[in-house]
XYZ file of C-alpha atoms in Angstrom:
576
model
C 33.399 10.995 -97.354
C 30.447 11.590 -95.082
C 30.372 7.852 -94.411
C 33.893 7.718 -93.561
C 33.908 11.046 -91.090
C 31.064 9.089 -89.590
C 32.806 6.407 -89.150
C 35.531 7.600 -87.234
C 33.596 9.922 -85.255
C 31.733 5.995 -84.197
C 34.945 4.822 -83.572
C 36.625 7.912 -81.242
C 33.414 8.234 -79.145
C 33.108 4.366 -78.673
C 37.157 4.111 -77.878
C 36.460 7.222 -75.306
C 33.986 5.296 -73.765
C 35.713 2.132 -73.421
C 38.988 3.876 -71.555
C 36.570 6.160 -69.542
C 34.790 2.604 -68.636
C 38.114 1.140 -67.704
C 39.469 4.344 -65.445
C 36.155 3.296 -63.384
C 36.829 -0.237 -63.100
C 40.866 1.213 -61.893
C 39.160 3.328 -59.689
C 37.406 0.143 -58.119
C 41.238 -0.957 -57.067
C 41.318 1.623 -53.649
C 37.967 0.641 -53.160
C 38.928 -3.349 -52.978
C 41.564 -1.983 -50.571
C 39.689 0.113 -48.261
C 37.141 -2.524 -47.875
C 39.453 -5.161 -46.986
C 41.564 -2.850 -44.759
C 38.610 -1.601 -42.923
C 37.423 -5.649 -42.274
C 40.970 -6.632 -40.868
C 42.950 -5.030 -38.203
C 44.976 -2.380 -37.472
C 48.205 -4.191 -37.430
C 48.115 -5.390 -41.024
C 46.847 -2.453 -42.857
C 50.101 -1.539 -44.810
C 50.482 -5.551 -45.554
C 47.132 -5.112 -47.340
C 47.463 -1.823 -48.972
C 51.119 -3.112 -50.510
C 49.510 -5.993 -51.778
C 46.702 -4.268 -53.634
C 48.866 -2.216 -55.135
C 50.986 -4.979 -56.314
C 48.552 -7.124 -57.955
C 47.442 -4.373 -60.163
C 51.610 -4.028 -61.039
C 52.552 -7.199 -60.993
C 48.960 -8.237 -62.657
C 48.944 -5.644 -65.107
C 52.778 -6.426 -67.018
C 51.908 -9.839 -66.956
C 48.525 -9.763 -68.492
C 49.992 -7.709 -70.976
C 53.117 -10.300 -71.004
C 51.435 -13.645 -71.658
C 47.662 -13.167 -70.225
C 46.394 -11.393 -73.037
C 46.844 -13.418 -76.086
C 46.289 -16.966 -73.803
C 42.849 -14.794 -73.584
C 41.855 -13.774 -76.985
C 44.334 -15.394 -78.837
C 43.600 -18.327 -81.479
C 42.463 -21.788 -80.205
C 40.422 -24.387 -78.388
C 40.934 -24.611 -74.891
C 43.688 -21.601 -74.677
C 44.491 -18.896 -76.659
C 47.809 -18.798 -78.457
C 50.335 -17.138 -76.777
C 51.488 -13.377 -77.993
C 54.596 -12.607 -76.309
C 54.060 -8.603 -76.037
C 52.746 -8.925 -79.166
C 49.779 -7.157 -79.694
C 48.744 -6.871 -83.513
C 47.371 -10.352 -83.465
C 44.307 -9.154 -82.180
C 42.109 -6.261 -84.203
C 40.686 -5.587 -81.442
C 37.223 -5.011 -83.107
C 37.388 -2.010 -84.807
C 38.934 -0.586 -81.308
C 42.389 0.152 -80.664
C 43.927 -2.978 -79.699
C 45.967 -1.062 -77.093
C 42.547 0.536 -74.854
C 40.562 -2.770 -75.600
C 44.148 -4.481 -73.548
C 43.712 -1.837 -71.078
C 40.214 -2.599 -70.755
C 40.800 -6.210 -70.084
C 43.694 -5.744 -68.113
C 41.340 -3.876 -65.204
C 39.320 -6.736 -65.267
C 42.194 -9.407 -64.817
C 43.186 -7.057 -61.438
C 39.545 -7.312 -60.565
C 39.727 -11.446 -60.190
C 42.994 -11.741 -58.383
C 42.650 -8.856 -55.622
C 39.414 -10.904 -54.747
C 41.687 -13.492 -53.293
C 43.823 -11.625 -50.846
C 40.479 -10.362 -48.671
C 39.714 -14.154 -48.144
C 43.725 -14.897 -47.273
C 44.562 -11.293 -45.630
C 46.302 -11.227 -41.760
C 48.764 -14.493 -42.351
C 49.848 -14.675 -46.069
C 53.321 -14.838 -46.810
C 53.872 -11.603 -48.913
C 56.615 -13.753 -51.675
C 53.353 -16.052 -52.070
C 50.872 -13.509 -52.694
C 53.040 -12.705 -55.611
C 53.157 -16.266 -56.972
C 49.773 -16.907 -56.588
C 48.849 -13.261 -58.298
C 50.992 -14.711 -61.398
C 48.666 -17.528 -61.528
C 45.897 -15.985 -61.529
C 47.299 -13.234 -64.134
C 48.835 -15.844 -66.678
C 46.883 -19.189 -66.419
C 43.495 -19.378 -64.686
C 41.948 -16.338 -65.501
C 42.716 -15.911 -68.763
C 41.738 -19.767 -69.544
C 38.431 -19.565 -68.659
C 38.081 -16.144 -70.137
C 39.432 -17.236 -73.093
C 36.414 -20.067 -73.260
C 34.057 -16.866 -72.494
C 34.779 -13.419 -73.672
C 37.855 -15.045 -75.816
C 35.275 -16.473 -78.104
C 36.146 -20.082 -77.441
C 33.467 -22.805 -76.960
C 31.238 -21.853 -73.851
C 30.068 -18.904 -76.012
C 30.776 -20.327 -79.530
C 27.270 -19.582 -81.210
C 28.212 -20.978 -84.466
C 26.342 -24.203 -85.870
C 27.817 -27.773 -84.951
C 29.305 -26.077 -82.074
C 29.021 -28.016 -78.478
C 26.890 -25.389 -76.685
C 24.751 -24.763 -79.891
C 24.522 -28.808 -80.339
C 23.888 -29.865 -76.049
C 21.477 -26.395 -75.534
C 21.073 -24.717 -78.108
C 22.297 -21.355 -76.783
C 25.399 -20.464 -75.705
C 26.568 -19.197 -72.175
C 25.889 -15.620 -71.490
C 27.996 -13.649 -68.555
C 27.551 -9.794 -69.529
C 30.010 -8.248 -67.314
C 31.859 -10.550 -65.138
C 29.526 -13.036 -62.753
C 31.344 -15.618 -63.730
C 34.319 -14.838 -65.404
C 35.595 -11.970 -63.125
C 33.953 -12.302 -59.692
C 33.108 -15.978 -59.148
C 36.699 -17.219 -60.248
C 38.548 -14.810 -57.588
C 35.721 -16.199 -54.814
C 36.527 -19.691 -55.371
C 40.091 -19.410 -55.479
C 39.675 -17.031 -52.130
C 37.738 -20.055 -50.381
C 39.954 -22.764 -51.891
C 43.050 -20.453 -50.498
C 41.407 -19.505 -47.017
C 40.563 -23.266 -46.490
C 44.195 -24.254 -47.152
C 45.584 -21.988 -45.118
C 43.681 -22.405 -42.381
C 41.896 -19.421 -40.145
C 43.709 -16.751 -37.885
C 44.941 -17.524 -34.664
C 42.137 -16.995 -31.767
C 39.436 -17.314 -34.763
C 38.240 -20.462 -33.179
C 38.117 -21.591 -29.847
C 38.826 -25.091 -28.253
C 35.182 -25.509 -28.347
C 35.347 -25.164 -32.000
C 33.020 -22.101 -31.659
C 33.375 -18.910 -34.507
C 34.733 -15.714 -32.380
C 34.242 -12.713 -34.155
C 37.574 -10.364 -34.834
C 36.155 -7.512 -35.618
C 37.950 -4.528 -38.536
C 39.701 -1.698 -37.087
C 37.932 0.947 -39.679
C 34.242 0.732 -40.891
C 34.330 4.095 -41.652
C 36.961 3.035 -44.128
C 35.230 0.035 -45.736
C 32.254 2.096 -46.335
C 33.963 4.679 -48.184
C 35.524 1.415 -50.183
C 32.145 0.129 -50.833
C 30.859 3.718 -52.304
C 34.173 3.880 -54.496
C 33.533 0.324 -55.729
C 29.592 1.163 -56.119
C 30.789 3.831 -57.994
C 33.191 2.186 -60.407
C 30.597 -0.785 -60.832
C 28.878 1.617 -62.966
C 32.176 1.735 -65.690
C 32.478 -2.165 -64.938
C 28.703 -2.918 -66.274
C 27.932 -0.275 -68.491
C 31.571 -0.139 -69.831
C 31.327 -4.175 -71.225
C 29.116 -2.477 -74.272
C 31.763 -1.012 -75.181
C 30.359 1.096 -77.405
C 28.033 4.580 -76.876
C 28.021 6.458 -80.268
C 24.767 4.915 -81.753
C 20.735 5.296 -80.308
C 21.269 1.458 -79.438
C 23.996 2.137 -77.260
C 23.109 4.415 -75.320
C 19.577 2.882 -74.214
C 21.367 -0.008 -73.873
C 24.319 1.417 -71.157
C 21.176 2.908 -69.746
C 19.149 0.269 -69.113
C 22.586 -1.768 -67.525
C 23.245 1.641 -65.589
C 19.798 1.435 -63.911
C 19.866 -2.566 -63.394
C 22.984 -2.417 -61.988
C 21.849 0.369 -59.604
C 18.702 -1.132 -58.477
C 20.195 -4.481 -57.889
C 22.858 -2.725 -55.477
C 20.195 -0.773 -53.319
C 18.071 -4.334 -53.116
C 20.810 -6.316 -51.909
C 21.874 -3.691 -49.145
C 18.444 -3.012 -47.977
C 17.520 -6.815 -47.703
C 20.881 -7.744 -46.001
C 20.480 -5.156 -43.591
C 17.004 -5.974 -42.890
C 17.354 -9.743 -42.673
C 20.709 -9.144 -40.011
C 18.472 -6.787 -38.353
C 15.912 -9.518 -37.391
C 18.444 -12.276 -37.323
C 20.854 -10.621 -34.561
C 18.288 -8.062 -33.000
C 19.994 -5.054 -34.423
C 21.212 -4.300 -38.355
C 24.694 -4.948 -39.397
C 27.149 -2.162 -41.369
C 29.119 -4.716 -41.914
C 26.785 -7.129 -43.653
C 25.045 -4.340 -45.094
C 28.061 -3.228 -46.638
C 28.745 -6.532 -48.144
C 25.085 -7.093 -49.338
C 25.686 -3.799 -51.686
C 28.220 -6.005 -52.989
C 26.242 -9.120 -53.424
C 23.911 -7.464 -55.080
C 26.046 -6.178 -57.720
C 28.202 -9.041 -58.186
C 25.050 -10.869 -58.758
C 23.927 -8.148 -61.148
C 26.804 -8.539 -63.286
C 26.080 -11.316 -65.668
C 22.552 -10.495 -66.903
C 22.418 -6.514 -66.094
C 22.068 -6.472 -70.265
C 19.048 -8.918 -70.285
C 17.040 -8.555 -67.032
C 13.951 -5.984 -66.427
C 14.604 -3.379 -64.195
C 11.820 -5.599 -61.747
C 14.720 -8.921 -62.238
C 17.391 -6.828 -60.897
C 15.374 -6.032 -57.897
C 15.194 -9.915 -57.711
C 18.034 -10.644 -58.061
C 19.794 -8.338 -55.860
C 17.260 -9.368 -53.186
C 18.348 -12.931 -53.703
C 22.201 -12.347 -53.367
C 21.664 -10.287 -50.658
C 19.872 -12.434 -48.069
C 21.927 -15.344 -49.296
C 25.086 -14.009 -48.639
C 24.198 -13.833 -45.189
C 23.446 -17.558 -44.622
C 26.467 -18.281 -46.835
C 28.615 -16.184 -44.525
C 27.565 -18.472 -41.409
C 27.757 -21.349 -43.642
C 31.353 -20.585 -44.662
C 32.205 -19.842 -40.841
C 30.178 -21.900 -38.754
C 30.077 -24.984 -40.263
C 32.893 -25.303 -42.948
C 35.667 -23.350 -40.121
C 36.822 -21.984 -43.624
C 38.189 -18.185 -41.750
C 37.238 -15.628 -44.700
C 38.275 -12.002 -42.992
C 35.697 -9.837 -45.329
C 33.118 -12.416 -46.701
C 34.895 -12.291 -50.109
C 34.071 -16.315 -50.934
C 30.540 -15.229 -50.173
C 30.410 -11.983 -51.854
C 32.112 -13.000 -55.134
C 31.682 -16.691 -55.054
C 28.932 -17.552 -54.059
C 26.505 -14.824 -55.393
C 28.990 -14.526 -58.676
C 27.266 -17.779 -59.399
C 24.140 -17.460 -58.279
C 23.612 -14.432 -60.501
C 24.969 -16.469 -63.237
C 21.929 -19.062 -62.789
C 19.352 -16.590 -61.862
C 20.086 -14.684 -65.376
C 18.740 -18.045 -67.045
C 15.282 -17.381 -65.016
C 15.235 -13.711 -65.653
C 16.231 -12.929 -68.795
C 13.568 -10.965 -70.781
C 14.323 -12.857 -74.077
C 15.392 -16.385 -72.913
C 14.899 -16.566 -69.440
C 12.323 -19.635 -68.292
C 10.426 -17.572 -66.092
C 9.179 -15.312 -69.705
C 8.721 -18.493 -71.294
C 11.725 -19.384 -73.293
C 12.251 -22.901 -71.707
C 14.908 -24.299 -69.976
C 17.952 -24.531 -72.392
C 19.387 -20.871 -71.755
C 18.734 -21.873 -67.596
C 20.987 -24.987 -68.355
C 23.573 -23.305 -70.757
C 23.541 -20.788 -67.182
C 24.146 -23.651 -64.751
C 26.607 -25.412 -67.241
C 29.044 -22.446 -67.800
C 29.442 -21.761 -64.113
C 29.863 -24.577 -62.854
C 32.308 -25.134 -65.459
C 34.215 -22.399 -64.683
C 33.719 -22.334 -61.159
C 35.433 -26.441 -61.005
C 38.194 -24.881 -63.235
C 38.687 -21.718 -60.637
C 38.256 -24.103 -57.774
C 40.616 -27.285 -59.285
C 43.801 -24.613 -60.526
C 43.423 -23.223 -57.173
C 43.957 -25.991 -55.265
C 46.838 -27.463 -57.216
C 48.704 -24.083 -57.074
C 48.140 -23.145 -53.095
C 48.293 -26.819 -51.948
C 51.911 -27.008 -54.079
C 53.100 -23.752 -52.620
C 52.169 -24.997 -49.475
C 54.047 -28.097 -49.533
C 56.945 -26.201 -51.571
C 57.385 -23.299 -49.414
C 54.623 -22.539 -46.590
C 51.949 -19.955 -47.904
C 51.207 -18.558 -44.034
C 53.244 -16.376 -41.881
C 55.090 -17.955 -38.779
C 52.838 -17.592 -35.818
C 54.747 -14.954 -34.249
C 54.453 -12.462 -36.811
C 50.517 -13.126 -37.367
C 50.404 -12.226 -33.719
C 52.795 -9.231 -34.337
C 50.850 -8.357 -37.092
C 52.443 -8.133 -40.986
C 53.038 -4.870 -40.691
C 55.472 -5.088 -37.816
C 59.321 -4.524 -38.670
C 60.980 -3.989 -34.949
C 60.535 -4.846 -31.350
C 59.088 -2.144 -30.412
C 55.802 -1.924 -28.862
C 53.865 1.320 -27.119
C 50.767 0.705 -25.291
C 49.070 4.321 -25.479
C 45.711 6.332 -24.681
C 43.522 4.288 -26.998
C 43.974 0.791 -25.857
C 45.261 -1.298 -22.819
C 47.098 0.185 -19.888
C 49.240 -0.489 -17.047
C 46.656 -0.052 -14.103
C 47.784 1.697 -10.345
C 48.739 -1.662 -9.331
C 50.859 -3.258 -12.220
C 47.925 -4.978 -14.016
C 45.863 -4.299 -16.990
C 43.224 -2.953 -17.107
C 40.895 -1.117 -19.982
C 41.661 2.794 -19.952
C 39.325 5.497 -19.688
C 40.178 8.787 -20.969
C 37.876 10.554 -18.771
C 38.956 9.148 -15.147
C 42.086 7.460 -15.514
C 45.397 9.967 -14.455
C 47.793 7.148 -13.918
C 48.864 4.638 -16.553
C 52.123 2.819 -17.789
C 53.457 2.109 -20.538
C 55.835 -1.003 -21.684
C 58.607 -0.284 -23.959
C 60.174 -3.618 -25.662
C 63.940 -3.082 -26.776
C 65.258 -3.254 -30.423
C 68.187 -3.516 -32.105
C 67.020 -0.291 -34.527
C 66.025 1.656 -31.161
C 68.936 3.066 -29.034
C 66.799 4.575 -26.796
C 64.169 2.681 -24.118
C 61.140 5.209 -24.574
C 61.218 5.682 -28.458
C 58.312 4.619 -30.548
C 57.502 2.986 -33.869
C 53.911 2.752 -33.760
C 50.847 2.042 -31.644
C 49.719 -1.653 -31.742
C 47.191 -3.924 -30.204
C 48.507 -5.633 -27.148
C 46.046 -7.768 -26.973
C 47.300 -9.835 -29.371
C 50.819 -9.382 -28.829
C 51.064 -10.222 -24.876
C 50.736 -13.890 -25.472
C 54.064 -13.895 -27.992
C 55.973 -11.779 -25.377
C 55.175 -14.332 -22.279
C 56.436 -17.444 -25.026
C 59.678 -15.195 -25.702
C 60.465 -14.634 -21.891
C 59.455 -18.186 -21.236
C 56.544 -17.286 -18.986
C 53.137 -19.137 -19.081
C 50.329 -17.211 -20.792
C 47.626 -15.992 -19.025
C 44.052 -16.686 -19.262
C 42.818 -13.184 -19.604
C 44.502 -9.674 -20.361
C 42.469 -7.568 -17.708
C 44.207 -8.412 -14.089
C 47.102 -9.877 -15.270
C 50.746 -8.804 -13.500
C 53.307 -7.613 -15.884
C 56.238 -7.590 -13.436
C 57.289 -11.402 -14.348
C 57.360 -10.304 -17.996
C 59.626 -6.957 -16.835
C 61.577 -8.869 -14.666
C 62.329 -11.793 -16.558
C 65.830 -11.638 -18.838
C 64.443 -13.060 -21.857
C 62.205 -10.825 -22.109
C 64.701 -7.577 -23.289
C 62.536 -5.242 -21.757
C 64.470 -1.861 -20.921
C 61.896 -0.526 -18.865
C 57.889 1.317 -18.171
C 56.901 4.462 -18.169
C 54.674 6.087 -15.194
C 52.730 9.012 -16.465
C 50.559 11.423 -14.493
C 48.675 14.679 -15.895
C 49.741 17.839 -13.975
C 46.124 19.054 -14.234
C 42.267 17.319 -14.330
C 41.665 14.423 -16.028
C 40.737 15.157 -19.657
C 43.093 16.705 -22.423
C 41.684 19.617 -22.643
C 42.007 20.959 -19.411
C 45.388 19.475 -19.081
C 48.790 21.784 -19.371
C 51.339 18.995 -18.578
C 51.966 15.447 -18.940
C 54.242 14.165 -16.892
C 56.651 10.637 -17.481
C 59.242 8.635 -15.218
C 60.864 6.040 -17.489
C 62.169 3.416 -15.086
C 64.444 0.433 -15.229
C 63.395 -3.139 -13.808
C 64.838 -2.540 -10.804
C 63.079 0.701 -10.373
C 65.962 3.360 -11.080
C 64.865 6.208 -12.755
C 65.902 6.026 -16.511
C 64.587 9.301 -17.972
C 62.166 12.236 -16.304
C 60.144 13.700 -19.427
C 57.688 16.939 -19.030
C 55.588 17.466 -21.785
C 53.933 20.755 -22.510
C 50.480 20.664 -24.054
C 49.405 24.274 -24.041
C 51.908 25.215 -26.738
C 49.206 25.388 -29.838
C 51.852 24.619 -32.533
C 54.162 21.536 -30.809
C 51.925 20.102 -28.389
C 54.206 17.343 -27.352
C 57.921 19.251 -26.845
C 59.834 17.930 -23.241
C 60.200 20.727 -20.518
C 61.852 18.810 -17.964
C 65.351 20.602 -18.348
C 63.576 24.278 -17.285
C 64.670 25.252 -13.854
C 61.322 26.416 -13.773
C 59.634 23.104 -13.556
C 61.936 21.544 -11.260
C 59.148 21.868 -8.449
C 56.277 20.347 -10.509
C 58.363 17.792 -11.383
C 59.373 16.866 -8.137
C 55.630 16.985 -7.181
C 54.263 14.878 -9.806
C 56.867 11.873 -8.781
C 55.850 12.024 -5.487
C 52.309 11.821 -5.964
C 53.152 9.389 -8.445
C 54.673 7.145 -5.863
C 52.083 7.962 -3.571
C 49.497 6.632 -5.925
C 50.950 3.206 -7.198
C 50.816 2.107 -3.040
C 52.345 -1.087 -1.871
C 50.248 -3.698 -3.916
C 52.001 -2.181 -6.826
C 54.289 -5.688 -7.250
C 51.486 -7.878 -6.412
């Protein structure tokens, strides 16, 4: 009896563990999408949000569709299918239902690593295909040869590890399996589709297009740091005995260690490669250092981890540039790097490290090449599938966005475009010109008609213009010009292709700054200079800060004022 309440009491706080493990590993899901939103720009963040969420949907019914049993099902080289089936599998003295959970977290893991490398001009329909893929044939395939018991980690006698090495392939938590799969499918995708517009120039030279948000990928990186430690810790899945719990403790501390190596060396190798240290690449050596962590955080002294998160984390640098510079392959937010590239170097560097069969403690070189074996196994299989599948959707249906809309951004669902106080403004004299908050009091503001938009000064959202200048001179037929800064708009207001309503002409009533300024003042005018709309806005109300005043008799006179000094102020170079 005593045996048996033991028993179960083994088997709740184990099963507690495991789903606790796997709410971590969720958690890791906003963090993938904060990081990768913070990396791209501001016109494709909801594009990238949508999609996270969707591959942990879409990923999740299919796993438990078809993924699951492919995975852990009987076989050779692929499980046998379980159509929502899931009493095939005991799930080893675990619910069967948290250990598919548990997995399914994992599967998300692998294919949300692919959009980073492919984000800003995917097709949405084939991020979906491509996240079935992933969900239903590649990664459960080689996971099935892996954690699925088939033959890269078949220990039994006779067996083709156990006969070519003598050991079998170890991957603890997900080197491999998880992290490098998604990177080489990201840099198999990102080479296919080719890089962003303006990522290259003619000279064939990288330019840098920097994220809208660090702030935002750094809080990512912390969330992910923070579910790493369900993702490591979590594959014991178990904590009720003495061995359990110095085991998950050891893991907790290697996985730790290896994180805070790989973010201090990448930040100070940037900082003496490019004379000042990098967030970005700081951000992304955390990263490196746990991805690298991953496969041997189980076997590895708490010195190896230190190792090897110094190793990931100066190499992802160089394989950054490498990936860049000299392949062109345009990866937004280093994910190739990150997950491919140090995914499999951990992998390898467990077979040196490993306190028990690592050739650096004297165990010979058979676990090294069992290492070096298994990923590159699964690494040709991630790489192959992935270029069948996005090089047939390619041909099929087109995997990127028409150029228009990568210019637009993804996110963009009207016409409409606002240029506002945070980012390139009409000048005095009808060019552009960066704005100043502090000592500009005269700026303009284009309004593009739409369909959706009845009115010529309503607004959607605030976008970059930089980027979407060039597709408004190719719709009104008008050459595009070298640079932004100088450039006239009048041939883009004046021409008829171009549906453009109208500009605004905006003038603060008093100083220069918002704070000391009570009214904002706007003429909306026509192409032919006709007054469209007069708007007054009132900022010193403390609960609607931006209501119109320009129908009080009262303001008649500033109003008048304001449009003469407006007028005064533009001069005669104005259409020049």
């Amino acid at each position: 009896m005593d045996k048996l309440i033991l028993s179960e009491l083994t088997n709740g706080l184990n099963t507690v563990w495991m789903l606790l493990a796997a709410m971590l590993v969720f958690f890791m899901q906003p963090g993938f999408a904060l990081v990768e939103a913070g990396f791209t720009r501001v016109k494709n963040t909801a594009n990238i949000l949508m999609k996270n969420f969707v591959d942990f949907m879409f990923g999740s019914l299919l796993y438990w569709f078809i993924g699951f049993g492919l995975m852990f099902g009987a076989g050779g080289f692929i499980g046998m299918p379980h159509f929502f089936d899931l009493s095939f599998y005991d799930g080893g003295g675990l619910p069967t239902e948290g250990f598919l959970v548990f997995q399914t977290v994992f599967c998300a893991t692998a294919a949300t690593i692919v959009s980073g490398a492919m984000a800003e001009r995917t097709k949405f329909s084939m991020y979906l295909v491509y996240t079935i893929f992933i969900s239903v044939l590649i990664y459960p395939v080689s996971g099935h040869w892996t954690w699925g018991g088939g033959w890269l980690m078949n220990g039994e006698a006779g067996s083709f590890m156990m006969e070519t090495f003598g050991t079998t392939f170890h991957d603890f938590a997900g080197s491999t399996i998880v992290h490098s799969v998604g990177g080489w499918i990201a840099l198999v995708g990102a080479a296919i589709l080719g890089p962003r517009i303006g990522k290259y120039g003619k000279d064939g030279k990288s330019r840098a297009i920097p994220g809208h948000n660090l702030t935002i990928a750094a809080l990512g990186v912390f969330i992910l740091w923070f579910g790493w430690f369900g993702f490591n810790p979590g594959s014991q899945l178990a904590a009720a005995t003495t061995d359990d719990a110095r085991a998950i403790s050891h893991v907790f501390l290697t996985t730790n260690l290896a994180a805070c190596a790989g973010g201090f060396f990448a930040l100070a190798v940037s900082w003496m490669k490019y004379g000042k240290p990098s967030l970005s690449l700081t951000l992304n050596g955390i990263l490196a250092g746990l991805v690298g962590i991953t496969a041997g955080c189980d076997m590895v002294s708490s010195f190896g981890a230190v190792i090897i998160g110094t190793i990931c984390g100066i190499l992802m640098i160089y394989s950054v540039e490498f990936i860049d510079r000299t392949l062109k392959i345009d990866d937004p937010v280093g994910a190739s790097s990150v997950h491919g590239v140090c995914g499999f170097t951990g992998t390898i560097l467990t077979g040196l490290f490993s306190t028990s069969e690592g050739l650096f403690y004297g165990a010979g070189w058979s676990f090294l090449g069992a290492q070096v074996f298994g990923a590159l196994v699964v690494g040709a299989w991630a790489a192959g599938m992935g270029f069948i599948i996005f090089k047939g959707l390619d041909i099929v249906h087109g995997l990127r966005v028409p150029k228009r809309v990568e210019e637009e951004g993804l996110d963009k669902n009207t016409t409409v475009v606002l240029i506002g106080d945070h980012g390139w403004n009409l000048g005095e004299h009808g060019t552009w010109c960066k704005h100043s908050i502090m000592n500009t009091c005269l700026h303009s503001t284009l309004i593009i008609n739409s369909p959706e938009i009845k009115t010529p000064y309503r607004c959607e959202q605030i976008v970059e213009f930089v980027d979407l200048y060039p597709t408004m001179c190719d719709a009104a037929g008008i050459e595009r010009p070298a640079q932004l800064e100088g450039t006239s708009l009048l041939p883009l207001l004046k021409s008829p292709k171009a549906k453009t309503k109208g500009y605004g002409v905006s003038r603060w009533a008093n100083g220069f700054t918002f704070i000391q300024d009570q009214y904002f003042y706007t003429e909306w005018r026509d192409k032919d200079e006709r007054i469209i709309e007069r708007m007054l806005f009132d900022h010193s109300n403390d609960g609607d800060e931006n209501y119109n005043v320009a129908g009080k008799e009262e303001n008649k006179a500033i109003i008048e004022e304001l449009s003469k000094k407006l007028l005064e102020n533009r001069g005669d170079n104005y259409e020049k």
